[in-house]
Short mmCIF file of C-alpha atoms in Angstrom, two decimals:
data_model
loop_
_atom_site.label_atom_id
_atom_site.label_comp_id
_atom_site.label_asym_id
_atom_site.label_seq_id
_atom_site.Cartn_x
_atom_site.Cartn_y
_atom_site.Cartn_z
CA UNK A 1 334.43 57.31 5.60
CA UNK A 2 335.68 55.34 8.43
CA UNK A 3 337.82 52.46 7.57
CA UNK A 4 336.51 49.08 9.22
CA UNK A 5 338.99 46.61 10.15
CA UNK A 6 338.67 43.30 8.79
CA UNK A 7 338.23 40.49 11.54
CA UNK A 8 339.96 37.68 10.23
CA UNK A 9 339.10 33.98 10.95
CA UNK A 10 342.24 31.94 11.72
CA UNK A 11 342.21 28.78 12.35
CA UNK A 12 344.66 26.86 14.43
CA UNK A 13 345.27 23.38 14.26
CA UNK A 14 344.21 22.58 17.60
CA UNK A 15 340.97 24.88 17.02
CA UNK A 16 340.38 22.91 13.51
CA UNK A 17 340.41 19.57 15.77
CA UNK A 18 338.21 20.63 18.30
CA UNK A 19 335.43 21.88 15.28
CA UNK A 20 335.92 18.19 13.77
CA UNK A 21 335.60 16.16 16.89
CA UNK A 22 332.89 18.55 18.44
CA UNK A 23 330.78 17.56 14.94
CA UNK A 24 331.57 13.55 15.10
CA UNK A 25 330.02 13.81 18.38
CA UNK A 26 326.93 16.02 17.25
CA UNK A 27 326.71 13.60 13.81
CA UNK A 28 327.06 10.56 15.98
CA UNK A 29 324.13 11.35 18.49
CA UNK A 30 321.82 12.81 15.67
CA UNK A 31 322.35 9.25 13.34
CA UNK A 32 321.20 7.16 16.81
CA UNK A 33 318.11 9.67 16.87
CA UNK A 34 317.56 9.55 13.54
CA UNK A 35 317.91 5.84 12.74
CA UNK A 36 316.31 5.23 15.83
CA UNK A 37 318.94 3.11 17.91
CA UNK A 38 318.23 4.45 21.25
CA UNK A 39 314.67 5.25 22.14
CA UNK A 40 313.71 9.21 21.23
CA UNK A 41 312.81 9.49 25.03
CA UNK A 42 316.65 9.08 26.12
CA UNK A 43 317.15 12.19 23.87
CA UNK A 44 317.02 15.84 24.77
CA UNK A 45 316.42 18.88 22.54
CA UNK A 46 319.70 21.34 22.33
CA UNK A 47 320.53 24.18 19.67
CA UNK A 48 323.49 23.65 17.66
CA UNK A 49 325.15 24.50 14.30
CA UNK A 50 321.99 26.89 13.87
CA UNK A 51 319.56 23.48 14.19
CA UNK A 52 317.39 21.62 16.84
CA UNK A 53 320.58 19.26 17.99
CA UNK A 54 319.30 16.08 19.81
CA UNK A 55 321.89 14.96 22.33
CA UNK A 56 321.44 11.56 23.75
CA UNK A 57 321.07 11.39 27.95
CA UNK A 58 321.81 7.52 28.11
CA UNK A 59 324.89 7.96 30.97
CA UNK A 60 326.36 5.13 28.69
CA UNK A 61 326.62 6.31 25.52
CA UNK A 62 327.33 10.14 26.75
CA UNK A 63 330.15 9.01 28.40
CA UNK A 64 331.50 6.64 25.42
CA UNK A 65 330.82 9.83 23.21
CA UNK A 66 332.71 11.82 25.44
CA UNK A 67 335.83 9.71 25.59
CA UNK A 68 335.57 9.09 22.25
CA UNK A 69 335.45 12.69 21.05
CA UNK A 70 338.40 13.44 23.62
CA UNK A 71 340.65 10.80 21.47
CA UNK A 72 339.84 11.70 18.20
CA UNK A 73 340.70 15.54 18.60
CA UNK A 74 344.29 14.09 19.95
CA UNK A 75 344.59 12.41 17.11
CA UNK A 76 343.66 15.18 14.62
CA UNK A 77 345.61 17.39 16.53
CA UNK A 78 348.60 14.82 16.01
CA UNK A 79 347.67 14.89 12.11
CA UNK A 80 346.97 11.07 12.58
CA UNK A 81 343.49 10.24 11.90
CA UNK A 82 342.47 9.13 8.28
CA UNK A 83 338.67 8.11 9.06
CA UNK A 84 335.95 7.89 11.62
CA UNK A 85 333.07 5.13 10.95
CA UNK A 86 329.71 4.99 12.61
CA UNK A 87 328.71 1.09 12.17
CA UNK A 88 325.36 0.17 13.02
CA UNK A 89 324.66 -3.94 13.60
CA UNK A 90 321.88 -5.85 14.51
CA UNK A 91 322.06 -6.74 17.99
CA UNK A 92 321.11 -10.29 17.40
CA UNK A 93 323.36 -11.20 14.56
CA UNK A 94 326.11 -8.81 15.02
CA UNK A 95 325.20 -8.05 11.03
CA UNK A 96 326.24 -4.74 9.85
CA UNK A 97 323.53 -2.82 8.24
CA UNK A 98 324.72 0.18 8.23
CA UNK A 99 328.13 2.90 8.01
CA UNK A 100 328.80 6.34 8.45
CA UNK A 101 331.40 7.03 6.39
CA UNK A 102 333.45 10.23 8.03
CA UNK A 103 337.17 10.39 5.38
CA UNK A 104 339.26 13.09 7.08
CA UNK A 105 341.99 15.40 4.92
CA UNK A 106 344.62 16.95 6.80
CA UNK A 107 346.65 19.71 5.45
CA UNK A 108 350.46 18.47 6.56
CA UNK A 109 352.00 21.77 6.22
CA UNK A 110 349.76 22.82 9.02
CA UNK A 111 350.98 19.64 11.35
CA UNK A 112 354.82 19.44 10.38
CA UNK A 113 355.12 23.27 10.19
CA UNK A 114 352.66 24.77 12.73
CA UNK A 115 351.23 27.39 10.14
CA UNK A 116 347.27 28.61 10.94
CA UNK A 117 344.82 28.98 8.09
CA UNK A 118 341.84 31.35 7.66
CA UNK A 119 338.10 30.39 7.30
CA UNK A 120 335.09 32.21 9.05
CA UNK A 121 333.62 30.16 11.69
CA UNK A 122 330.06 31.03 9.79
CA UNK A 123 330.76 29.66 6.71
CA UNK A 124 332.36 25.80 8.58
CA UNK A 125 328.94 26.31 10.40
CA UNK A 126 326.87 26.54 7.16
CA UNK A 127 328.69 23.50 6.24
CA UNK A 128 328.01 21.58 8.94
CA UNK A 129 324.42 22.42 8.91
CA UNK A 130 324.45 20.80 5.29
CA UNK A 131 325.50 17.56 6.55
CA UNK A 132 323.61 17.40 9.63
CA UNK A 133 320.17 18.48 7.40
CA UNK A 134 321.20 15.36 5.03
CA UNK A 135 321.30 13.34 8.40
CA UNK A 136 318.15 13.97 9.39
CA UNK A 137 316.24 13.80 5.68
CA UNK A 138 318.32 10.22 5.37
CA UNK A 139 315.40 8.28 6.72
CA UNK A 140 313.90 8.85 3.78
CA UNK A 141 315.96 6.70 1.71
CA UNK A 142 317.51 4.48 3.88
CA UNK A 143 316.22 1.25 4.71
CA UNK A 144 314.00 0.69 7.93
CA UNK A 145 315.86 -0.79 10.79
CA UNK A 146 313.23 -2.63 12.22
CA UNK A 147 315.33 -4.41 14.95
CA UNK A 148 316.97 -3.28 18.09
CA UNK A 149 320.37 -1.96 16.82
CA UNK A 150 324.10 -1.15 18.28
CA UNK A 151 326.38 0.76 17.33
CA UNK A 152 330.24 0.72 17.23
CA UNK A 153 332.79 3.83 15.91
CA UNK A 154 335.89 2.66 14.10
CA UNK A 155 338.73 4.87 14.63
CA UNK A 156 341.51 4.25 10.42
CA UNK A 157 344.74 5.94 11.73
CA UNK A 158 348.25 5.89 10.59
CA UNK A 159 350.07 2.76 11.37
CA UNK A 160 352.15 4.28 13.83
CA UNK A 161 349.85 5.08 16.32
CA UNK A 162 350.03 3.06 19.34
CA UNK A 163 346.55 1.58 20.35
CA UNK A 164 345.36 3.17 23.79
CA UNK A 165 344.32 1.03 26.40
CA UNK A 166 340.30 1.53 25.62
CA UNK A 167 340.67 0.44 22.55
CA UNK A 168 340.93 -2.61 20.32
CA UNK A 169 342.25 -3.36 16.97
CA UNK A 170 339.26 -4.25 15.03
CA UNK A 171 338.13 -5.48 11.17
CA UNK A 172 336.43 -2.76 9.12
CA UNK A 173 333.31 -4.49 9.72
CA UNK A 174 332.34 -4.18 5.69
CA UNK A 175 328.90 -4.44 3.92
CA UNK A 176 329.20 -6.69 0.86
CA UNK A 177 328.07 -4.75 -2.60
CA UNK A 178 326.81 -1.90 -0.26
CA UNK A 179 324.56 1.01 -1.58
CA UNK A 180 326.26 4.03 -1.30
CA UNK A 181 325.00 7.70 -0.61
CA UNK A 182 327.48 10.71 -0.75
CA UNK A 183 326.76 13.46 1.36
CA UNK A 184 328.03 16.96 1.93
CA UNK A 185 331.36 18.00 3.12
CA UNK A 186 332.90 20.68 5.39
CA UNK A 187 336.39 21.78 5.31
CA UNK A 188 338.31 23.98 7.82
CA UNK A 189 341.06 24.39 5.56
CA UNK A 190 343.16 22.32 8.02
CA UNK A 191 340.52 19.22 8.07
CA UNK A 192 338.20 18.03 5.12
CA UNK A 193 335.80 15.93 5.90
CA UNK A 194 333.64 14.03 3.62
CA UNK A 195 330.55 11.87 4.62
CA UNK A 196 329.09 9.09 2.93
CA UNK A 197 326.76 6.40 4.17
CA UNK A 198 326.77 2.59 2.98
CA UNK A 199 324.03 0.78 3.42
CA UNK A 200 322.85 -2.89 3.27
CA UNK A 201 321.06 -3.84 -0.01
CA UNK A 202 317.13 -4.65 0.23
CA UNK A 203 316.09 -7.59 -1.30
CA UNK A 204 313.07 -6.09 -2.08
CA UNK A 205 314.92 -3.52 -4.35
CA UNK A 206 316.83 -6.24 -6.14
CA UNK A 207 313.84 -8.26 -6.65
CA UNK B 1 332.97 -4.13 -1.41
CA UNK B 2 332.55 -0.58 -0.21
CA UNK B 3 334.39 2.11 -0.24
CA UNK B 4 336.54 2.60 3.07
CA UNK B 5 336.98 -0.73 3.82
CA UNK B 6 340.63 -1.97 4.04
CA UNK B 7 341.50 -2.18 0.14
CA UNK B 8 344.78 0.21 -0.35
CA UNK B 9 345.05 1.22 3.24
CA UNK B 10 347.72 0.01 5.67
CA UNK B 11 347.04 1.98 8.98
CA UNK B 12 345.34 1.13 11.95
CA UNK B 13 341.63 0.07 12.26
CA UNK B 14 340.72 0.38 15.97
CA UNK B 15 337.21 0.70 17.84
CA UNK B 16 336.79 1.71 21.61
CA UNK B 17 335.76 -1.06 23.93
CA UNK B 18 332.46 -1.27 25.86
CA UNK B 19 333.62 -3.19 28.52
CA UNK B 20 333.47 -0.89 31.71
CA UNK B 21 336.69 -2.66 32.93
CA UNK B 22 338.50 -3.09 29.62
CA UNK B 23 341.73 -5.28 29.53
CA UNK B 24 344.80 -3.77 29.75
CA UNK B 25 347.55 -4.88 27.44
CA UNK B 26 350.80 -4.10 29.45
CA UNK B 27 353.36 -3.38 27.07
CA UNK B 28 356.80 -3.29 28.23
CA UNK B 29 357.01 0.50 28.12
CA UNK B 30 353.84 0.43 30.09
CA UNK B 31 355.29 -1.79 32.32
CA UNK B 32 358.38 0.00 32.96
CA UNK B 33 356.67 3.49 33.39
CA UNK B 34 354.57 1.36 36.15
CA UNK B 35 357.43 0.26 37.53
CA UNK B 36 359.34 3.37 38.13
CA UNK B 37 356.41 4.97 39.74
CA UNK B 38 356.40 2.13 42.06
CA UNK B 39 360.26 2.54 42.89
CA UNK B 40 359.42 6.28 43.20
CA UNK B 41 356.76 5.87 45.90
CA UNK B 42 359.07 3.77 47.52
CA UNK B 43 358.75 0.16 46.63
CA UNK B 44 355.98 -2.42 45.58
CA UNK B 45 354.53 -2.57 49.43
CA UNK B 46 354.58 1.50 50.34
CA UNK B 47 352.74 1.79 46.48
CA UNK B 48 349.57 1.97 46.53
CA UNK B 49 347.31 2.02 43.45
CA UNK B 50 345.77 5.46 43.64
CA UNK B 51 349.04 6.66 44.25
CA UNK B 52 350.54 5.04 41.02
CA UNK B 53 347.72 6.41 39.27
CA UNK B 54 348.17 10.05 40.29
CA UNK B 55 351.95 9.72 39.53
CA UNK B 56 351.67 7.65 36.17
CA UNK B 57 348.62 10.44 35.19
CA UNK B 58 348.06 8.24 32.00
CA UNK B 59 344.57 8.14 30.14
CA UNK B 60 342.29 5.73 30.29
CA UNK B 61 344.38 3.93 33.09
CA UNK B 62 342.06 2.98 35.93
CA UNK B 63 342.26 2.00 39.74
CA UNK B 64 340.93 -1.35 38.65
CA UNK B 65 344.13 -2.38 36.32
CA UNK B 66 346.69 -0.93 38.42
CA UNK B 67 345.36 -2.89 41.64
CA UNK B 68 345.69 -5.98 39.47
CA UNK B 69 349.03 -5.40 38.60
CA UNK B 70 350.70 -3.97 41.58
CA UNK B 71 349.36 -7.51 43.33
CA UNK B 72 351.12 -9.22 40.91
CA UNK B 73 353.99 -7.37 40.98
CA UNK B 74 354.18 -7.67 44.72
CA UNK B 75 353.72 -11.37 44.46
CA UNK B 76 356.57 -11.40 41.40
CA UNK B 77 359.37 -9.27 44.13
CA UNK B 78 358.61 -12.10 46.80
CA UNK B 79 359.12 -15.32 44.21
CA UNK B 80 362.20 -12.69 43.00
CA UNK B 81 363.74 -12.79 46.41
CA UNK B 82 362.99 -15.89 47.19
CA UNK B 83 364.68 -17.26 44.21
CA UNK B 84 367.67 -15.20 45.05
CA UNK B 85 368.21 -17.14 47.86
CA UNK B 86 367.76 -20.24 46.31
CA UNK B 87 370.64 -19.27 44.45
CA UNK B 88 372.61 -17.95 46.55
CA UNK B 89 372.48 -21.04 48.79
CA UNK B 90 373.04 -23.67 45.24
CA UNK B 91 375.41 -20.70 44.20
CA UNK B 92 373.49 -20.55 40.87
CA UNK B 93 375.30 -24.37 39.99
CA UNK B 94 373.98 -26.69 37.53
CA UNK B 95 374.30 -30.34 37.85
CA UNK B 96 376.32 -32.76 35.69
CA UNK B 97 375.87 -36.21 36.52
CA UNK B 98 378.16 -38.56 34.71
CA UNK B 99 376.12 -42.41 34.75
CA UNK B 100 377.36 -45.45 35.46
CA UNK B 101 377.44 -46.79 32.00
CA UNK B 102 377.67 -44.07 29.51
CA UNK B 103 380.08 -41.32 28.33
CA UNK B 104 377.32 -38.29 27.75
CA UNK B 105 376.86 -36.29 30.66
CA UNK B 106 373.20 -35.70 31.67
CA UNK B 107 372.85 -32.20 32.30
CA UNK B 108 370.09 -30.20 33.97
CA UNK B 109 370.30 -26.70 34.27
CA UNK B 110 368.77 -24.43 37.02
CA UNK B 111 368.14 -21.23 36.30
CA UNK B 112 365.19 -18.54 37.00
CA UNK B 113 363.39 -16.32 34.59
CA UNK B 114 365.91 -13.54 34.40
CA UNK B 115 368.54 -16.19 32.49
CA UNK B 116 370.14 -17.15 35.06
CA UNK B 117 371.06 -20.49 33.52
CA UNK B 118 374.01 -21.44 31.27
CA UNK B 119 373.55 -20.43 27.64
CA UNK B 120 373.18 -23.59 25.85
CA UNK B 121 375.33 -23.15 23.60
CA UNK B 122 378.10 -22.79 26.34
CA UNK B 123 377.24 -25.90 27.58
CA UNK B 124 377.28 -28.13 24.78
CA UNK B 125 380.70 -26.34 24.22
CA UNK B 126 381.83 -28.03 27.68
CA UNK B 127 379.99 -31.55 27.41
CA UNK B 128 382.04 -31.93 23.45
CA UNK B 129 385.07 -30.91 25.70
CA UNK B 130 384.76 -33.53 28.32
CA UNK B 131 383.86 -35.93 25.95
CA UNK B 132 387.31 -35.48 24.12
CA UNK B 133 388.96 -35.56 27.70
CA UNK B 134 387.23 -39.17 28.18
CA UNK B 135 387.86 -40.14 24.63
CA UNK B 136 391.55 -39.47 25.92
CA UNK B 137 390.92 -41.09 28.80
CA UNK B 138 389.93 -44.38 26.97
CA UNK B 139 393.18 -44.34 24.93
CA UNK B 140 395.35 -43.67 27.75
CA UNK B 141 393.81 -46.92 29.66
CA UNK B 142 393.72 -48.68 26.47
CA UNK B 143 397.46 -48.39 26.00
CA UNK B 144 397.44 -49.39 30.04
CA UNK B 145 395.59 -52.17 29.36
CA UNK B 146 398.33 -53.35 26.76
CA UNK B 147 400.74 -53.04 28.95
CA UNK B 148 399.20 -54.76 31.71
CA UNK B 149 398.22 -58.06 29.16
CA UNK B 150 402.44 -57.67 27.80
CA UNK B 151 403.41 -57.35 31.44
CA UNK B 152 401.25 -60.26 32.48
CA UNK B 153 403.09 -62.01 29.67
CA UNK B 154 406.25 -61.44 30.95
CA UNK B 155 405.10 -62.34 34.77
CA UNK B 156 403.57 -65.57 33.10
CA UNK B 157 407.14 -66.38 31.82
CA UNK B 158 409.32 -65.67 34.82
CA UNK B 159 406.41 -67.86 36.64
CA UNK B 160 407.20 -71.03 34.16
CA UNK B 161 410.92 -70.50 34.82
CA UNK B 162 410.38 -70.44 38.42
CA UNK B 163 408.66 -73.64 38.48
CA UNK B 164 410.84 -75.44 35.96
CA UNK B 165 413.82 -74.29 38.05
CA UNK B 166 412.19 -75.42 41.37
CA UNK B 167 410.88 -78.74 40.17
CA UNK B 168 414.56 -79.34 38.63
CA UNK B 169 416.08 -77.49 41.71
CA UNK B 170 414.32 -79.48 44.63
CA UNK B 171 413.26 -78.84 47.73
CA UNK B 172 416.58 -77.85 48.60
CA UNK B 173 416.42 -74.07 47.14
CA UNK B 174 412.63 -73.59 47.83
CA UNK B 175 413.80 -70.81 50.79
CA UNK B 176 415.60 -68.92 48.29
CA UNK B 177 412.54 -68.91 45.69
CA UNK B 178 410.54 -68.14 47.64
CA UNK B 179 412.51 -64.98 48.83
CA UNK B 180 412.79 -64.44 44.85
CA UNK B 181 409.28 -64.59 44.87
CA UNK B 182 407.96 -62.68 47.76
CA UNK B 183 410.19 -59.91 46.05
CA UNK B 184 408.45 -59.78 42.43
CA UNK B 185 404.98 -60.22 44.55
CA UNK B 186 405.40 -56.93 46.34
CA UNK B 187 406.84 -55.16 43.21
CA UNK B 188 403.77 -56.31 41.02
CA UNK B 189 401.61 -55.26 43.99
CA UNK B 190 403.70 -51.56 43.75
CA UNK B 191 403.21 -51.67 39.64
CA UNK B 192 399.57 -52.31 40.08
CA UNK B 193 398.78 -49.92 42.88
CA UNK B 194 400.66 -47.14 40.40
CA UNK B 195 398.30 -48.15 37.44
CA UNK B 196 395.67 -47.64 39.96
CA UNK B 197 397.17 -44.08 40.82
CA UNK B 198 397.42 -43.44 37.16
CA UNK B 199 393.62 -43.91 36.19
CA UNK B 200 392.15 -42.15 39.70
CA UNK B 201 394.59 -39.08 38.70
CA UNK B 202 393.39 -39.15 35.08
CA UNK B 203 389.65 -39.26 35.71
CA UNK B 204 390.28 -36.31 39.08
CA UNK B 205 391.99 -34.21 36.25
CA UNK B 206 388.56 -34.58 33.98
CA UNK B 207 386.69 -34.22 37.75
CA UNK B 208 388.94 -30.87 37.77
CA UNK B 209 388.59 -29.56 34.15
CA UNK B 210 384.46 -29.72 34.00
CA UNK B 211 384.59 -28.09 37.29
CA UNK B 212 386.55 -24.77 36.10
CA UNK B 213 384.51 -24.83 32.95
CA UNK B 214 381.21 -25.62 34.29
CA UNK B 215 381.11 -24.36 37.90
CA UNK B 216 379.75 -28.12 38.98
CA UNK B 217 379.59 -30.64 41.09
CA UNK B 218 381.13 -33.97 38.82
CA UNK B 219 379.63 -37.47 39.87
CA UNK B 220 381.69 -40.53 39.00
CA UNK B 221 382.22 -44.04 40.32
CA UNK B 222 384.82 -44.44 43.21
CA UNK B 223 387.82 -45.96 41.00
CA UNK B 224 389.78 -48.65 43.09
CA UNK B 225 389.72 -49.39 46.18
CA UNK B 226 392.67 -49.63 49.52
CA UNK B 227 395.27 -51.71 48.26
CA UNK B 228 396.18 -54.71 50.23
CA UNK B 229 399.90 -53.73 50.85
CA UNK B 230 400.90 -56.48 52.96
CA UNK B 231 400.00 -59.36 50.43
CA UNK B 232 402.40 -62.13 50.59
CA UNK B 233 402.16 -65.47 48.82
CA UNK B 234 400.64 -68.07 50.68
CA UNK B 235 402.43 -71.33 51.41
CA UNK B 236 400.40 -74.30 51.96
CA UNK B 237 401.96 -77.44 52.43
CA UNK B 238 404.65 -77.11 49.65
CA UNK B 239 402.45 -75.17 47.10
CA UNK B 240 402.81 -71.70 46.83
CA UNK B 241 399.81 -69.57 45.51
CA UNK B 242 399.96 -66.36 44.19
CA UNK B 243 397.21 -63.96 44.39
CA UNK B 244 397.34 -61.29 41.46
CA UNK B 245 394.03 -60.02 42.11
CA UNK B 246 395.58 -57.75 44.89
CA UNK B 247 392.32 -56.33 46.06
CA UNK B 248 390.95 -53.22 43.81
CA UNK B 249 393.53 -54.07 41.22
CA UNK B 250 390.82 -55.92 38.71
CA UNK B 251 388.71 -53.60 37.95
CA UNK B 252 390.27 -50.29 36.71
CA UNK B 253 386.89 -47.96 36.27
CA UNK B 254 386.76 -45.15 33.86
CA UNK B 255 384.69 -42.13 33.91
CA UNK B 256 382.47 -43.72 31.63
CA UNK B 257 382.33 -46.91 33.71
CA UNK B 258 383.96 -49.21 31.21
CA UNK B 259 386.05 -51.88 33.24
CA UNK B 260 389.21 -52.98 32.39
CA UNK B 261 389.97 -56.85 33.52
CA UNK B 262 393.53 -56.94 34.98
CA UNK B 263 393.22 -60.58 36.16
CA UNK B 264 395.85 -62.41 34.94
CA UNK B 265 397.05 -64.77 36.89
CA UNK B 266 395.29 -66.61 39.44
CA UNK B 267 397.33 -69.22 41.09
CA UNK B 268 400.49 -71.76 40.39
CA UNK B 269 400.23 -74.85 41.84
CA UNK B 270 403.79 -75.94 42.54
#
């Protein structure tokens, strides 16, 4: 019998960040598609994580995604990033109505003492696909945002981290008594990353 | 409130700007790394801002800040320079002026934004100094001042014993008194011109002392004036009048401007 070698999956720190910054950016343009922020015209068709992606092509927000994506894998490269939010507010009021809740794990060992782990890029791809699928079903549950909509990412870091020059200090931009909705996780044994999305309370459902 | 809001957590909350030409915060580290780029291509007027940019090679840094800042830096060098001549020319003095009626100097300092100008606390140091010296000052004349009413005293005496001895004499010895006389003029003239010597020297040696300390230019009142040397006692048909107030001898000025009345005498009528 012919003995098969075993490819193992190992997972660098640097490769970890660039799996968890590549998703914000995928998570971030399929929650504007899906809760219908920019128009579904400004949106083109790509295959990702196994999935129709949809990737915005508003020069504006693709470049803002870009640089934004860029930072937070030099952060999670640094070990330095506790959370990434996705607010949406109304345009008018500046109200938020809703956040995408992104709480990011890092293993320390991995940071202070430059050790790899081992996943299989298959199985952080299943989990992805988990959370993007919730994504896309959350329409279902979530409130209608029938208003035109921005949206703003929020960057929690340690407290040591020097601001860069594109960005601002800013307040956590809260929804008071919130419902909540857990989603899936995915975990590259270097990063865990846990989703959850908070959403303003309908009057209608507390009636 | 939710979940992931700030309760428990004591990092940094931070969101990217939107602005297309965001404001740059120039920290001092910033500011330095800026500058040394600028000395490295050769000064603030060889620099130009794509070149700072390529050597800097920071993130998010843009033509549009640097070009801000390298004009104001430009425009910072010139007022620099100019400023250094300024000083150079007022050799980086401050000013004490001393006025006419009061013993607290009013001082104004120049200095530019580099602290240039007197600590404070160094100067207050000096002005309690100076004040002691004038406090001095005041005794020293006070004690003068004594003298000068005893000596008058004494003057007044001799002055009623010359007249009792030449209204009991006669006309007879009037030469000789008047010799006597012309004598003790000219040495009361010498005693007051010394006084005057005394309080010019004391309030030059105060001039002196807030000059070493201070590194300034010290404003007071011209004390005295020329003394009348040649002052003789007037005779007019058989009186003889003699003039104490020797010219600049009545008002003895101190630094603080208080005047000392030395008038004593005015005139005998024989």
């Amino acid at each position: 019998m012919a003995a098969r070698t075993v490819a193992k999956d190992i997972i660098t720190l640097r490769g970890s960040a660039a799996i968890v910054s590549e998703f914000f950016g995928y998570a971030a343009n399929s929650i504007l598609y899906n809760r219908g922020v920019y128009p579904e015209e400004s949106f083109v068709k790509v295959k990702k994580y196994g999935l129709p992606m949809l990737l915005t092509e508003d020069e504006g927000v693709k470049s803002f995604l870009a640089n934004l994506t860029a930072q937070l894998s030099e952060w999670l490269e640094a070990g330095k990033l506790q959370r990434v939010v996705l607010v949406i507010m109304s345009k008018a009021t500046s109200e938020v109505l809703e956040r995408w809740n992104f709480s990011i794990e890092t293993d320390s060992e991995v940071v202070e003492k430059g050790v790899s782990r081992e996943k299989s890029d298959k199985e952080i791809m299943r989990e992805i696909q988990a959370i993007m699928r919730q994504i896309a079903s959350s329409i279902t549950y979530l409130p209608c945002l029938d208003e035109p909509c921005v949206f703003d990412v929020l960057a929690y870091t340690d407290k040591d981290v020097a601001v860069p020059f594109t960005w601002v200090e800013s307040d956590p931009k809260l929804i008071a008594n919130p419902q909540m909705v857990k989603l899936h996780s995915f975990d590259t044994k270097i990063h865990k990353v846990d989703t959850l999305v908070s959403y303003k309370n309908d009057e209608w459902d507390e009636q | 409130m939710e979940g992931g809001g700030r309760e428990g957590y004591n990092g940094v909350i931070m969101t990217m700007t939107r602005d297309p030409k965001p404001r740059l915060r120039w920290t001092a580290d910033l500011h330095d790394r800026f500058v040394d780029a600028v000395t490295k291509l050769g000064g603030p007027d060889k620099a130009t801002p794509k070149s700072v940019l390529r050597l800097m090679g920071l993130k998010g840094l843009t033509l549009y800040h640097l070009k801000s800042h390298l004009q104001k830096y430009r425009l910072g060098q010139q007022a620099q320079k100019q400023n250094e001549e300024v000083h150079k020319e007022n050799s980086r003095c401050s000013y004490v002026n001393f006025s006419n009626r009061s013993l607290a100097p009013n001082t104004s300092y120049r200095g530019d934004d580099e602290g240039g100008e007197i600590p404070i606390a160094e100067a207050l140091r000096c002005q309690i100094e100076v004040q002691k010296r004038l406090e001095e000052q005041l005794k020293v004349q006070k004690k003068l001042q004594m003298r000068i009413e005893a000596q008058g005293k004494y003057l007044q005496s001799v002055l009623e014993k010359a007249q009792r001895s030449l209204s009991l004499d006669g006309p007879g010895s009037l030469e000789a008194s008047r010799a006597e006389l012309t004598e003790f003029n000219s040495a009361l003239s010498n005693f007051m011109e010394n006084m005057n010597k005394d309080s010019k020297q004391n309030i030059i040696e105060v001039n002196n002392f807030y000059s070493k300390s201070h590194g300034s230019a010290f404003y007071n009142q011209e004390v005295g004036r020329e003394q009348n040397r040649d002052q003789k006692p007037k005779v007019e048909g058989g009186s003889i009048q003699f003039d104490l107030n020797i010219k600049g001898s009545n008002d003895l000025v101190s630094a603080g401007g208080a005047e000392m009345d030395a008038n004593m005498v005015s005139s005998y009528r024989v």
